[in-house]
Coordinates of C-alpha atoms and ligand atoms in Angstrom, one line a residue:
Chain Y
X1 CA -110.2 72.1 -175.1
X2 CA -111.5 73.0 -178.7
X3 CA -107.6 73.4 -179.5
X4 CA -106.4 69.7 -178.4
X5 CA -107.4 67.3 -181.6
X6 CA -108.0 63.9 -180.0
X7 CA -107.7 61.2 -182.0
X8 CA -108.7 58.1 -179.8
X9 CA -110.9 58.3 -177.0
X10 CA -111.5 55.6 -174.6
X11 CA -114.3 55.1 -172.3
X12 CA -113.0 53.1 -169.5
X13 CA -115.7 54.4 -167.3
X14 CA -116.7 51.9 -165.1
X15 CA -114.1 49.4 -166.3
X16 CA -112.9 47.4 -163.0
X17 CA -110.9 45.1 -165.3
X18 CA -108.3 45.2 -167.3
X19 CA -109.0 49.3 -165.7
X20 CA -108.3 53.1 -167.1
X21 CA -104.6 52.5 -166.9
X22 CA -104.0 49.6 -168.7
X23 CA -106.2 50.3 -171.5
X24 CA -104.0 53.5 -171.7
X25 CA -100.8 51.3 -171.8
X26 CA -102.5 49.3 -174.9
X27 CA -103.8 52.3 -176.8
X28 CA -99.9 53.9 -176.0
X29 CA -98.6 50.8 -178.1
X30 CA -100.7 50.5 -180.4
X31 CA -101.4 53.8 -181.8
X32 CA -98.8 56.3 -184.2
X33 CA -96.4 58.6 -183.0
X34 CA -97.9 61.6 -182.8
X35 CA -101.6 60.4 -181.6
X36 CA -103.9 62.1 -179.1
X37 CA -105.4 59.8 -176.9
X38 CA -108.2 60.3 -174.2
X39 CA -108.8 58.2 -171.3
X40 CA -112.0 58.3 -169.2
X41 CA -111.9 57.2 -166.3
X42 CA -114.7 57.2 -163.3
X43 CA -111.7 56.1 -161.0
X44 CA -109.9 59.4 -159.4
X45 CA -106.6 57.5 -158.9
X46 CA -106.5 57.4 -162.8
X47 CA -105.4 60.9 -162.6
X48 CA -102.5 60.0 -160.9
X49 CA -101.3 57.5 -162.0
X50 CA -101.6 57.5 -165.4
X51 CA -99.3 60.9 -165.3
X52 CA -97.1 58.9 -163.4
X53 CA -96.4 56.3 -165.8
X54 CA -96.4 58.8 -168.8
X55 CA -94.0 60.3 -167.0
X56 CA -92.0 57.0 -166.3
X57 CA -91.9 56.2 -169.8
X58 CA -91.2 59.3 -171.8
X59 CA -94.4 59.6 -173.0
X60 CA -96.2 63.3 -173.0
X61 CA -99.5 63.9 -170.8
X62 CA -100.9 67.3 -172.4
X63 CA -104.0 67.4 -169.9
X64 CA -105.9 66.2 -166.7
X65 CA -109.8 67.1 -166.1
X66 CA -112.0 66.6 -163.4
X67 CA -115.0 66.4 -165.0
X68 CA -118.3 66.0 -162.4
X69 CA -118.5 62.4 -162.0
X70 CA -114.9 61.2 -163.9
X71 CA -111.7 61.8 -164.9
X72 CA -110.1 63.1 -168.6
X73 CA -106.7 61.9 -169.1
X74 CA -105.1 63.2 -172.4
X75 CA -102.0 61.7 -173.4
X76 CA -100.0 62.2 -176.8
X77 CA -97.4 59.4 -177.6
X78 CA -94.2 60.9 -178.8
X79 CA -92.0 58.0 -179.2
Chain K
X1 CA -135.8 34.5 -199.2
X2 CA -134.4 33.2 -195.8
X3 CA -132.5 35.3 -193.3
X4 CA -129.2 34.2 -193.7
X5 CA -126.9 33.9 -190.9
X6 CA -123.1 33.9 -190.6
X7 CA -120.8 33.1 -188.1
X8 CA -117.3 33.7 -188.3
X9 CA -115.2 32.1 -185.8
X10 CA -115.9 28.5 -184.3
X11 CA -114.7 29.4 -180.7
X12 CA -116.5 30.2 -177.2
X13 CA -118.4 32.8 -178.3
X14 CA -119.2 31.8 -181.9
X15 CA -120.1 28.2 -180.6
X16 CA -123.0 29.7 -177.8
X17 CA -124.5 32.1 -179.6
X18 CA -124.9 29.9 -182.6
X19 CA -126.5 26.9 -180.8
X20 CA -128.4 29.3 -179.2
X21 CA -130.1 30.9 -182.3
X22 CA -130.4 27.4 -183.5
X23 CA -132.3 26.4 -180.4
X24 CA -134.7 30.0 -180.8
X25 CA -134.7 29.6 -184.5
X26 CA -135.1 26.0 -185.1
X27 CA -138.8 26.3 -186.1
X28 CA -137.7 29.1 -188.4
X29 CA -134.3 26.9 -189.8
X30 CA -136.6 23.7 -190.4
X31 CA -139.2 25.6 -192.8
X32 CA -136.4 26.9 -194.9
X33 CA -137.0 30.6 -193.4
X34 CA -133.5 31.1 -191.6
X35 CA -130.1 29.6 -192.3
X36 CA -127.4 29.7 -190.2
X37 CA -123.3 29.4 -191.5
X38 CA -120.5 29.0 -189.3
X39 CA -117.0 29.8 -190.9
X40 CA -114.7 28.6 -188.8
X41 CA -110.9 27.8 -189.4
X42 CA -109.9 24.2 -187.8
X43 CA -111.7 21.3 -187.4
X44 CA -111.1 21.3 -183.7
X45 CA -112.6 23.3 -180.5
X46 CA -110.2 23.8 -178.0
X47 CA -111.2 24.8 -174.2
X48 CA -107.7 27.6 -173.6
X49 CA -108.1 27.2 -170.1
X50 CA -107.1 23.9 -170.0
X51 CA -103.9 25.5 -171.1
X52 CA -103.2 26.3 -167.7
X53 CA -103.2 22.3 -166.0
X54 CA -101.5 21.0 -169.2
X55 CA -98.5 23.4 -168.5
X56 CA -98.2 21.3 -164.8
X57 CA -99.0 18.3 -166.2
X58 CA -102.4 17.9 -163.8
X59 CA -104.2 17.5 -167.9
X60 CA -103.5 15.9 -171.1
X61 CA -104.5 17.9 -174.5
X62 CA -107.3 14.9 -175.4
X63 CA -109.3 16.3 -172.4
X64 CA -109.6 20.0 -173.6
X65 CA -110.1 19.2 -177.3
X66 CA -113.1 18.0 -179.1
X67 CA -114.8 18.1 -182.8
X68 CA -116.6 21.5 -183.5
X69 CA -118.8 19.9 -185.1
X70 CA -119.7 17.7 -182.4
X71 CA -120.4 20.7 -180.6
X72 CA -122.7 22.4 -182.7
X73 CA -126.7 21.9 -183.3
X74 CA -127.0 19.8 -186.3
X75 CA -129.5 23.1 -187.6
X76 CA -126.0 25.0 -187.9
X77 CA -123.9 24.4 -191.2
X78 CA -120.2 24.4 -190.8
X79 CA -117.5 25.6 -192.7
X80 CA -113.8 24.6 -192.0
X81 CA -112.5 27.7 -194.5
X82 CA -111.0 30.7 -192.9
X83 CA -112.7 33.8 -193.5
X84 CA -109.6 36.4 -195.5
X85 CA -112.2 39.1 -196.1
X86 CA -115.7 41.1 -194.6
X87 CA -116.8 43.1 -196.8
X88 CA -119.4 45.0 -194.9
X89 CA -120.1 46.8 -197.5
X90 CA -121.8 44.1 -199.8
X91 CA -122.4 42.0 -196.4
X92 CA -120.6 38.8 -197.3
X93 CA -117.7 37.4 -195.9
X94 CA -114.7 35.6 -198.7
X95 CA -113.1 32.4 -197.2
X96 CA -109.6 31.0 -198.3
X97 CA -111.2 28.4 -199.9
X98 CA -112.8 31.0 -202.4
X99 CA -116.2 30.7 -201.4
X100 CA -118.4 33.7 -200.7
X101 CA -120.6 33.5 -197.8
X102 CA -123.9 36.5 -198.0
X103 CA -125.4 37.5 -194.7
X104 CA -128.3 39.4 -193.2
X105 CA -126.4 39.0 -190.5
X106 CA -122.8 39.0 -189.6
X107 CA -121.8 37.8 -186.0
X108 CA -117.8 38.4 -185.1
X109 CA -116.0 35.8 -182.9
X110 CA -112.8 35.3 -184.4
X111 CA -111.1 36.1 -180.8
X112 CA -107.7 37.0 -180.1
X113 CA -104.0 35.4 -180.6
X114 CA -100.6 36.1 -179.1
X115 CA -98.5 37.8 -181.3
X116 CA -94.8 37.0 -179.4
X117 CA -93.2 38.5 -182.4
X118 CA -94.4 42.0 -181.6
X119 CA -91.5 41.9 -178.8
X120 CA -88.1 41.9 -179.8
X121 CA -86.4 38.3 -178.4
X122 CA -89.5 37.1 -176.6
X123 CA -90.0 34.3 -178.9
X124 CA -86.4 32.9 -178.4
X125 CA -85.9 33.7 -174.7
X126 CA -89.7 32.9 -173.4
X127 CA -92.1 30.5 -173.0
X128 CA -95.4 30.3 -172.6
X129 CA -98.7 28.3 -172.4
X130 CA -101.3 30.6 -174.2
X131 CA -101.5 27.7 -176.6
X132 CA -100.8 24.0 -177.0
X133 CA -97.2 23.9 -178.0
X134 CA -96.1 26.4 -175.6
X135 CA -97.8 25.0 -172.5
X136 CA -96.5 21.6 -173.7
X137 CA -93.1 23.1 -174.4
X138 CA -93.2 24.9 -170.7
X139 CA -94.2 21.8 -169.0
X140 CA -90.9 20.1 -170.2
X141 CA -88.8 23.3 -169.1
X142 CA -90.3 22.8 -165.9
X143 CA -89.6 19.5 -165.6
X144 CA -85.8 20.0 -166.3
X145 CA -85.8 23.1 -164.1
X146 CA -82.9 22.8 -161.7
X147 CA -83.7 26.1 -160.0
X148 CA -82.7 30.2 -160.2
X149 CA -85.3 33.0 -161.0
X150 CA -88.2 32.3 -162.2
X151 CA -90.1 35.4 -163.6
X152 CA -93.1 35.9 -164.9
X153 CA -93.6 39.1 -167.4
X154 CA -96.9 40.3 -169.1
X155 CA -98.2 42.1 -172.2
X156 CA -100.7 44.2 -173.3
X157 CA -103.3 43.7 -173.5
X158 CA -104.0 40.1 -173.0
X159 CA -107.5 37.6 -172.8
X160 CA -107.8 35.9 -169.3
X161 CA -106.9 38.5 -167.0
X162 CA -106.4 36.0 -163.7
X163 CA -104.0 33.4 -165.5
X164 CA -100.8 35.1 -164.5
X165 CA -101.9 35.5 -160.9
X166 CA -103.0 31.9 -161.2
X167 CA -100.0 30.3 -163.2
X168 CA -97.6 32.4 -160.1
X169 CA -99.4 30.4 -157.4
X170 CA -99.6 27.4 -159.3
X171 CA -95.9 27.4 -160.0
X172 CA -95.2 27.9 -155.9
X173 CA -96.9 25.0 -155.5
X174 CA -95.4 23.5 -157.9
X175 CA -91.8 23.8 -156.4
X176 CA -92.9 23.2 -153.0
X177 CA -94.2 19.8 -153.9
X178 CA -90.9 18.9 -156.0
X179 CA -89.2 20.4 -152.6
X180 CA -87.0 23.0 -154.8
X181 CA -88.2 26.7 -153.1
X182 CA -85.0 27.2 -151.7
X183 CA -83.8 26.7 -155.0
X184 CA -85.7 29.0 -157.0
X185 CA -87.3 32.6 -157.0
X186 CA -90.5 33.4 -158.0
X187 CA -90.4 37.4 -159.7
X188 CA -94.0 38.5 -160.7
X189 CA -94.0 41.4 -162.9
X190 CA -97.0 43.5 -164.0
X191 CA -98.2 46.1 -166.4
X192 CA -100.0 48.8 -163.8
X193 CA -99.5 49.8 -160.6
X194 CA -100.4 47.3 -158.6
X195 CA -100.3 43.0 -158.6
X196 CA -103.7 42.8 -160.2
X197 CA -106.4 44.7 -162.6
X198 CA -108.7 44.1 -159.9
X199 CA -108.2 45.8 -156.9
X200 CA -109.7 43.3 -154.4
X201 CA -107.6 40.5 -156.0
X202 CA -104.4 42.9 -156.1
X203 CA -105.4 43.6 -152.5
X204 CA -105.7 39.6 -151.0
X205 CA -102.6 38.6 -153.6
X206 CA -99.7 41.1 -152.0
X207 CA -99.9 39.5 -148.4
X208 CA -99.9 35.8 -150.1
X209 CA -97.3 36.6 -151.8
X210 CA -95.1 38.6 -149.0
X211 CA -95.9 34.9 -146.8
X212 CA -94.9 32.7 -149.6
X213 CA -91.7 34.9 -150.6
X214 CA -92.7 36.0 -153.9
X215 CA -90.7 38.8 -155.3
X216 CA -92.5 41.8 -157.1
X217 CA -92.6 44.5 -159.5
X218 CA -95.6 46.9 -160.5
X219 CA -95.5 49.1 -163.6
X220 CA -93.2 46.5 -165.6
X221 CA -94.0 46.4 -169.1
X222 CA -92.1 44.1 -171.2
X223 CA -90.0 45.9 -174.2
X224 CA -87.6 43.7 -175.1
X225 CA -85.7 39.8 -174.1
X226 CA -82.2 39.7 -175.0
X227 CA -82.7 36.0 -175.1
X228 CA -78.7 35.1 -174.6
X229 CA -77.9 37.1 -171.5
X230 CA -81.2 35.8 -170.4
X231 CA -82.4 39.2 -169.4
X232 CA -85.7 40.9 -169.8
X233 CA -86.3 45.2 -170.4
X234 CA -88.7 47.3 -169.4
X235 CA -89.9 49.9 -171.1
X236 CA -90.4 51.5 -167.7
X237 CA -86.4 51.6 -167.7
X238 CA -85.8 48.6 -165.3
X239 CA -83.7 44.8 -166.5
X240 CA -84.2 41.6 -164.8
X241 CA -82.0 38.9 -165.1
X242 CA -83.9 35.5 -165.4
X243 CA -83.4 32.0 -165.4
X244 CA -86.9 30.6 -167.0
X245 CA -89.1 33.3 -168.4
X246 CA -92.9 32.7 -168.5
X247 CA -94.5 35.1 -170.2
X248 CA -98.6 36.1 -171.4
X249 CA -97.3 37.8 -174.6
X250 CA -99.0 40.7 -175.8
X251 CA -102.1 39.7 -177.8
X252 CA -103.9 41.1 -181.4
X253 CA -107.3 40.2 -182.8
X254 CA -107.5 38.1 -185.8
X255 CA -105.5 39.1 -188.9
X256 CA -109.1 38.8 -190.7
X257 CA -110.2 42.0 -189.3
X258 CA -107.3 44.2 -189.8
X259 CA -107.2 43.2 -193.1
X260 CA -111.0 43.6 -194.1
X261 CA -110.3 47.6 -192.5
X262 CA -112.6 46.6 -189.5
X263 CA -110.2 47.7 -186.6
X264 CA -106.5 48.5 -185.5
X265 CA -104.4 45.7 -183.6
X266 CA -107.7 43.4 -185.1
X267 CA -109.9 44.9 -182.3
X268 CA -113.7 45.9 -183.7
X269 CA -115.5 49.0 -182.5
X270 CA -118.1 47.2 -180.2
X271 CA -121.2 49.5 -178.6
X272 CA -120.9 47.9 -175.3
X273 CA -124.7 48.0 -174.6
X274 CA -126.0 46.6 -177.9
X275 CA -122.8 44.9 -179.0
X276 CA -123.3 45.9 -182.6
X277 CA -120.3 47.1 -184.8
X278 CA -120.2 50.5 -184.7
X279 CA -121.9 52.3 -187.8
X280 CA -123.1 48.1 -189.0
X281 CA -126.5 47.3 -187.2
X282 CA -126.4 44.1 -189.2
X283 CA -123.0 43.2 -187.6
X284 CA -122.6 41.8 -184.2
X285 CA -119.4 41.4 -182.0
X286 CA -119.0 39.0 -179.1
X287 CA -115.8 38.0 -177.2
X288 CA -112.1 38.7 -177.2
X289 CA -112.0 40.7 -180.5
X290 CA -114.6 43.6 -179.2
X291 CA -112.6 46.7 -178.5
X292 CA -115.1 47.0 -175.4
X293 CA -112.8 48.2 -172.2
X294 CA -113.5 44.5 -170.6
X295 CA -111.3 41.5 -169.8
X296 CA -111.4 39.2 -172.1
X297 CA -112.9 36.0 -170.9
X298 CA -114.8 32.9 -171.5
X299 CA -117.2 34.2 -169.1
X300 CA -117.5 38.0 -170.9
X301 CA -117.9 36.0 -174.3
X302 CA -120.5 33.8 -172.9
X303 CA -122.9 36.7 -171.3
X304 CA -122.4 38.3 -174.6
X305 CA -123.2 36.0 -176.3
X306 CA -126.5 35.3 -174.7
X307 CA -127.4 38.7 -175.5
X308 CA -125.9 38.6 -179.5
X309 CA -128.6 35.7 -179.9
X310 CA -131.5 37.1 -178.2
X311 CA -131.2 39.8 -180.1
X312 CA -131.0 38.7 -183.7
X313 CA -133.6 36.1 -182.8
X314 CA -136.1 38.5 -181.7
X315 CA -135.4 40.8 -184.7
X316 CA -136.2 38.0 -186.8
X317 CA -139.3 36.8 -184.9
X318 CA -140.7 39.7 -183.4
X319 CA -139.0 43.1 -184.7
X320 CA -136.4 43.5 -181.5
X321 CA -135.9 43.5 -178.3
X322 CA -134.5 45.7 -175.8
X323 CA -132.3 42.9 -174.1
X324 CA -128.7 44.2 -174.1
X325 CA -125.3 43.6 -172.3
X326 CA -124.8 44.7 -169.0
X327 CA -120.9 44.3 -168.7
X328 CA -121.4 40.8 -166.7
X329 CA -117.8 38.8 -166.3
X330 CA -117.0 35.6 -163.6
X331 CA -114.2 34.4 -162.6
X332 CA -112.6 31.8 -160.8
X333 CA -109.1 32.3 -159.9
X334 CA -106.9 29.3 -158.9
X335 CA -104.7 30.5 -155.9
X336 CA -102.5 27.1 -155.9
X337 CA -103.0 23.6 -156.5
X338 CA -105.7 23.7 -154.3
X339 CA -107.8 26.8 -153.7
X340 CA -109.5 29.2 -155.5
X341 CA -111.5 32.4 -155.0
X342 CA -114.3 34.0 -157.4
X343 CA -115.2 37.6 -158.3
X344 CA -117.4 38.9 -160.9
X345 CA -118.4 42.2 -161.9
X346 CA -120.4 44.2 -164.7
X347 CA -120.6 47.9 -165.3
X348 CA -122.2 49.2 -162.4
X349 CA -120.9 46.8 -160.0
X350 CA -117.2 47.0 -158.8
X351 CA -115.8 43.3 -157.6
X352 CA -115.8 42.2 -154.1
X353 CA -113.4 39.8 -152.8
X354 CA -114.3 36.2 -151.9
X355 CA -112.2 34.6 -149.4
X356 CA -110.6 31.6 -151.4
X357 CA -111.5 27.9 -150.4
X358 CA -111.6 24.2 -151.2
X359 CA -114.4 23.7 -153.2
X360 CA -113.9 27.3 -155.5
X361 CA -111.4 25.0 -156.7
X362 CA -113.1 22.1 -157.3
X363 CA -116.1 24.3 -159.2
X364 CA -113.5 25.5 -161.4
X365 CA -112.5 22.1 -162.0
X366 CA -115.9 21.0 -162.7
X367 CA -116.4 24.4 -164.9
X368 CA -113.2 22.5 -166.8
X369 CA -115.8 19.3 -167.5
X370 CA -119.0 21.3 -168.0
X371 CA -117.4 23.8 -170.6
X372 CA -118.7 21.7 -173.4
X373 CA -122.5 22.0 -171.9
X374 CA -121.6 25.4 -171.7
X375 CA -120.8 25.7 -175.3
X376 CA -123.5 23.4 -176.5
X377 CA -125.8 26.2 -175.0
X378 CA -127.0 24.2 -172.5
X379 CA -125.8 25.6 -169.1
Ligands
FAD1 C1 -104.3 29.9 -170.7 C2 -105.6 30.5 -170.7 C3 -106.4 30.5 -169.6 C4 -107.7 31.0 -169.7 N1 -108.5 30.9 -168.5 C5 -109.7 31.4 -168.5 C6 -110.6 31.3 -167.4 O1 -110.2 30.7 -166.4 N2 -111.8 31.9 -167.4 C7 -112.3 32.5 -168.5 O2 -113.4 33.0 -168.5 N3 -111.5 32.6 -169.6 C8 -110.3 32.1 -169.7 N4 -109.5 32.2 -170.8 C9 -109.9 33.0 -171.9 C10 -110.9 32.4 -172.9 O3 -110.4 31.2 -173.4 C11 -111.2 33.3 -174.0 O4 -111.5 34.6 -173.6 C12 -112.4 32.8 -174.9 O5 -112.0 31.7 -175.5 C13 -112.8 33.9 -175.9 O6 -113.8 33.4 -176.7 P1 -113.9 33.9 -178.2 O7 -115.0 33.2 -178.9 O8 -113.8 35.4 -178.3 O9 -112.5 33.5 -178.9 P2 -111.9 32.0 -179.1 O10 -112.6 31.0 -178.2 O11 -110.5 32.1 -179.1 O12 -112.5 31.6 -180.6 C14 -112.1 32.3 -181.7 C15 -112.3 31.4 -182.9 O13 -112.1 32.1 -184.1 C16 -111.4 31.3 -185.0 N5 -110.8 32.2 -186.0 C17 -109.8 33.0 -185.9 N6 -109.6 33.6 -187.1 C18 -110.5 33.1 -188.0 C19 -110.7 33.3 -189.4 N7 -110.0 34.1 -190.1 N8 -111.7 32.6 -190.0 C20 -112.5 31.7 -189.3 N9 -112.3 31.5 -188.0 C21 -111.3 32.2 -187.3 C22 -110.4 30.7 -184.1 O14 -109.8 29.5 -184.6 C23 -111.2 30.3 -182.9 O15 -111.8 29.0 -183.0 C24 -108.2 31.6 -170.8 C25 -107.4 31.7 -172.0 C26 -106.1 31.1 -171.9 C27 -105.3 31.2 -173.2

């Protein structure tokens, strides 16, 4: 981990609405190319699907962690 | 010296939790000890819901507009000036007008706005009723609607998570009554993976919408209307071809806090407990313009809003308090012309569906009425 820089994280733990992915999909548009951006979730299906629509869209997922009790998505928005 | 105040933003939020600290503070406010500004930047409140009926024609715009003053505690001094600067810094806020407005404390409710122009063509091939002249606007293109696709597209991220669930089964009602469903086709299309944030609402809205033929697509995000071919691109790859486009366009914070450096896309770093600014403990944030992970509703704003006012009150009278936000939202969700269902939620809590029914429907009707009690800080 100590080599990934984030630079956004966002705690969507416990979020039931608008939820882990979609707060992904607003941080994705509104951040510059080249930012790091984490996404914790407490929902497992988060680490699904939130590679799946990286992957969908051209965008980069750099890591997924299970971590206890929730989920770290780390994304990196190359376009 | 008195504690002074300031509210910027005249809205839900801003509204409640100033006649709220009005109504705790008033012993304080009448003996010169507290003062309380609202900056504000119409003359005019405006219930957005109402939005909604006016787009259907079931409300006219008289009935969802009303004086802020009229709403406000005569303890609370407003100012029709919007604010162009926070300088949180120097803790004072510089209106358009030129005036400079000190604080001891700051309270942030300047909501959210769509921004249309942030997708290329949406302006020009859309409509939308996410404020007066486009609800007004829709509500003739419905009425000249001959038939053809109807789809219905949405941004991110976007205040009043259940309106485009609502405005889908509101529009299949719509048609049925005029008789035209043979004539048109109803294409939902939404951000994530499945019909709705919420999973018990995405769950009970798939199987309405298989019985009442409405088409759908999951992990559709809007990228771009090419307004004279009248088709709509994904950036998920997919086009749709449509004959009237509704869509919730993506939304941005006020241009006020981008500007004063307090938060990309106009979003301000909220703690979602205390619902200070991050790094301010003078500045408070309540509604659509926290960056908090939560929809952004009436209801969120209200429940904040409670808790923004408790708090500075009992700073003022008493030191603090240990009263903070629990994550608490409500919502009523119109399912046609003549149902509704209800969830709420807060950070410990998932949803749980409630079968829709009858008289949901008519309490968000009455909600509709009892909004300006609501904002008075009575209810
Ligand atoms: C069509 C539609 C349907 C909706 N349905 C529901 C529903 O069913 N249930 C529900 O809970 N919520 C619903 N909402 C959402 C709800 O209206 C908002 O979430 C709520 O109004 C947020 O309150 P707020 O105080 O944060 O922002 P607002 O109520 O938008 O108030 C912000 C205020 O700040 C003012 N302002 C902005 N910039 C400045 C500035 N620079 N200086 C001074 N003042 C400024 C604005 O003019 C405005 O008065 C709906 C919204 C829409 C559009």
């Amino acid at each position: 981990m100590a080599d990934i820089k984030i630079d956004k994280t966002i705690d969507a733990r416990g979020a039931a609405c608008p939820g882990p992915l979609m707060e992904l999909i607003k941080a994705m548009k509104q951040e510059n190319v080249g930012s790091v951006i984490e996404i914790l979730s407490s929902e497992k299906g988060t680490s699904v699907d939130a590679p799946a629509w990286l992957q969908k869209v051209g965008q980069e997922l750099v890591k997924v962690e299970e971590r206890g009790d929730h989920w770290s998505i780390i994304a990196k928005k190359i376009k | 010296m008195p504690k002074r105040i300031v509210i910027v933003g005249g809205g839900a939020g801003g509204t409640i939790t100033g006649n709220l600290l009005a109504r705790n503070l008033m012993h304080q406010i009448e003996h010169g000890q507290v003062i309380i500004n609202m900056i504000t930047d119409k003359p005019e409140h405006i219930y957005q819901p109402g939005f909604l009926y006016i787009a259907f024609d079931k409300v006219r715009p008289e009935e969802i507009i009303r004086q802020q003053q009229d709403l406000l505690d005569p303890h609370i001094n407003l100012f029709v000036d919007p604010a162009v600067k926070i300088d949180r810094e120097k803790n004072v806020v510089h209106t358009k007008g030129g005036k400079e407005f000190p604080y001891d404390y700051l309270i942030v409710a300047t909501g959210s706005r769509i921004v249309p122009e942030a997708i290329p063509g949406l302006k020009e091939g859309a409509h939308w009723f996410y404020d007066l002249p486009g609800a007004q606007k829709l509500r003739e293109a419905l009425k000249g609607f001959e038939g053809g696709r109807v789809v219905i597209t949405v941004g991110v991220p976007h205040k009043c998570p259940v309106a485009p669930l609502e405005i889908t089964f509101m529009l299949y009602d719509y048609f049925k009554q005029k008789g035209m469903l043979d004539k048109v086709e109803l294409y939902y299309t939404y951000p994530i993976n499945r019909v709705h944030a919420l999973e018990p609402v995405a769950n009970w809205a798939v199987p309405q919408f298989e019985k009442k033929g409405i088409k759908y697509e999951v992990l559709f995000n809007m990228e771009e209307v090419d307004p004279e071919k009248k088709i709509l691109k994904s950036m998920e790859g997919t086009h749709l071809n449509y004959d009237l486009l509704i869509a919730i366009p993506p939304h941005k914070g006020a241009q006020v806090i981008e500007d004063s450096g307090m938060g990309k896309g106009g979003w301000v770093a909220t703690n979602k407990q205390t619902l200070r600014n991050e790094g301010h403990n003078n500045v408070y944030v309540v509604g659509d313009t926290t960056d908090i992970p939560i929809s952004k509703a009436g209801s969120t704003a209200h429940f904040e809003s409670d808790v923004v006012a408790e708090r500075i009150a009992s700073e003022i009278q008493e030191g603090g308090t240990m009263t903070e936000y629990d994550g608490k939202v409500v919502c009523f969700v119109e399912t046609g012309f003549d149902e509704a269902t209800y969830v709420w939620f807060n950070y410990k809590n998932p949803p749980k569906p409630t079968p829709p029914s009858k008289m949901l429907h008519w309490m968000k009707l009455g909600y509709n009425r009892l909004y300006w009690l609501s904002a008075r800080g009575v209810l």
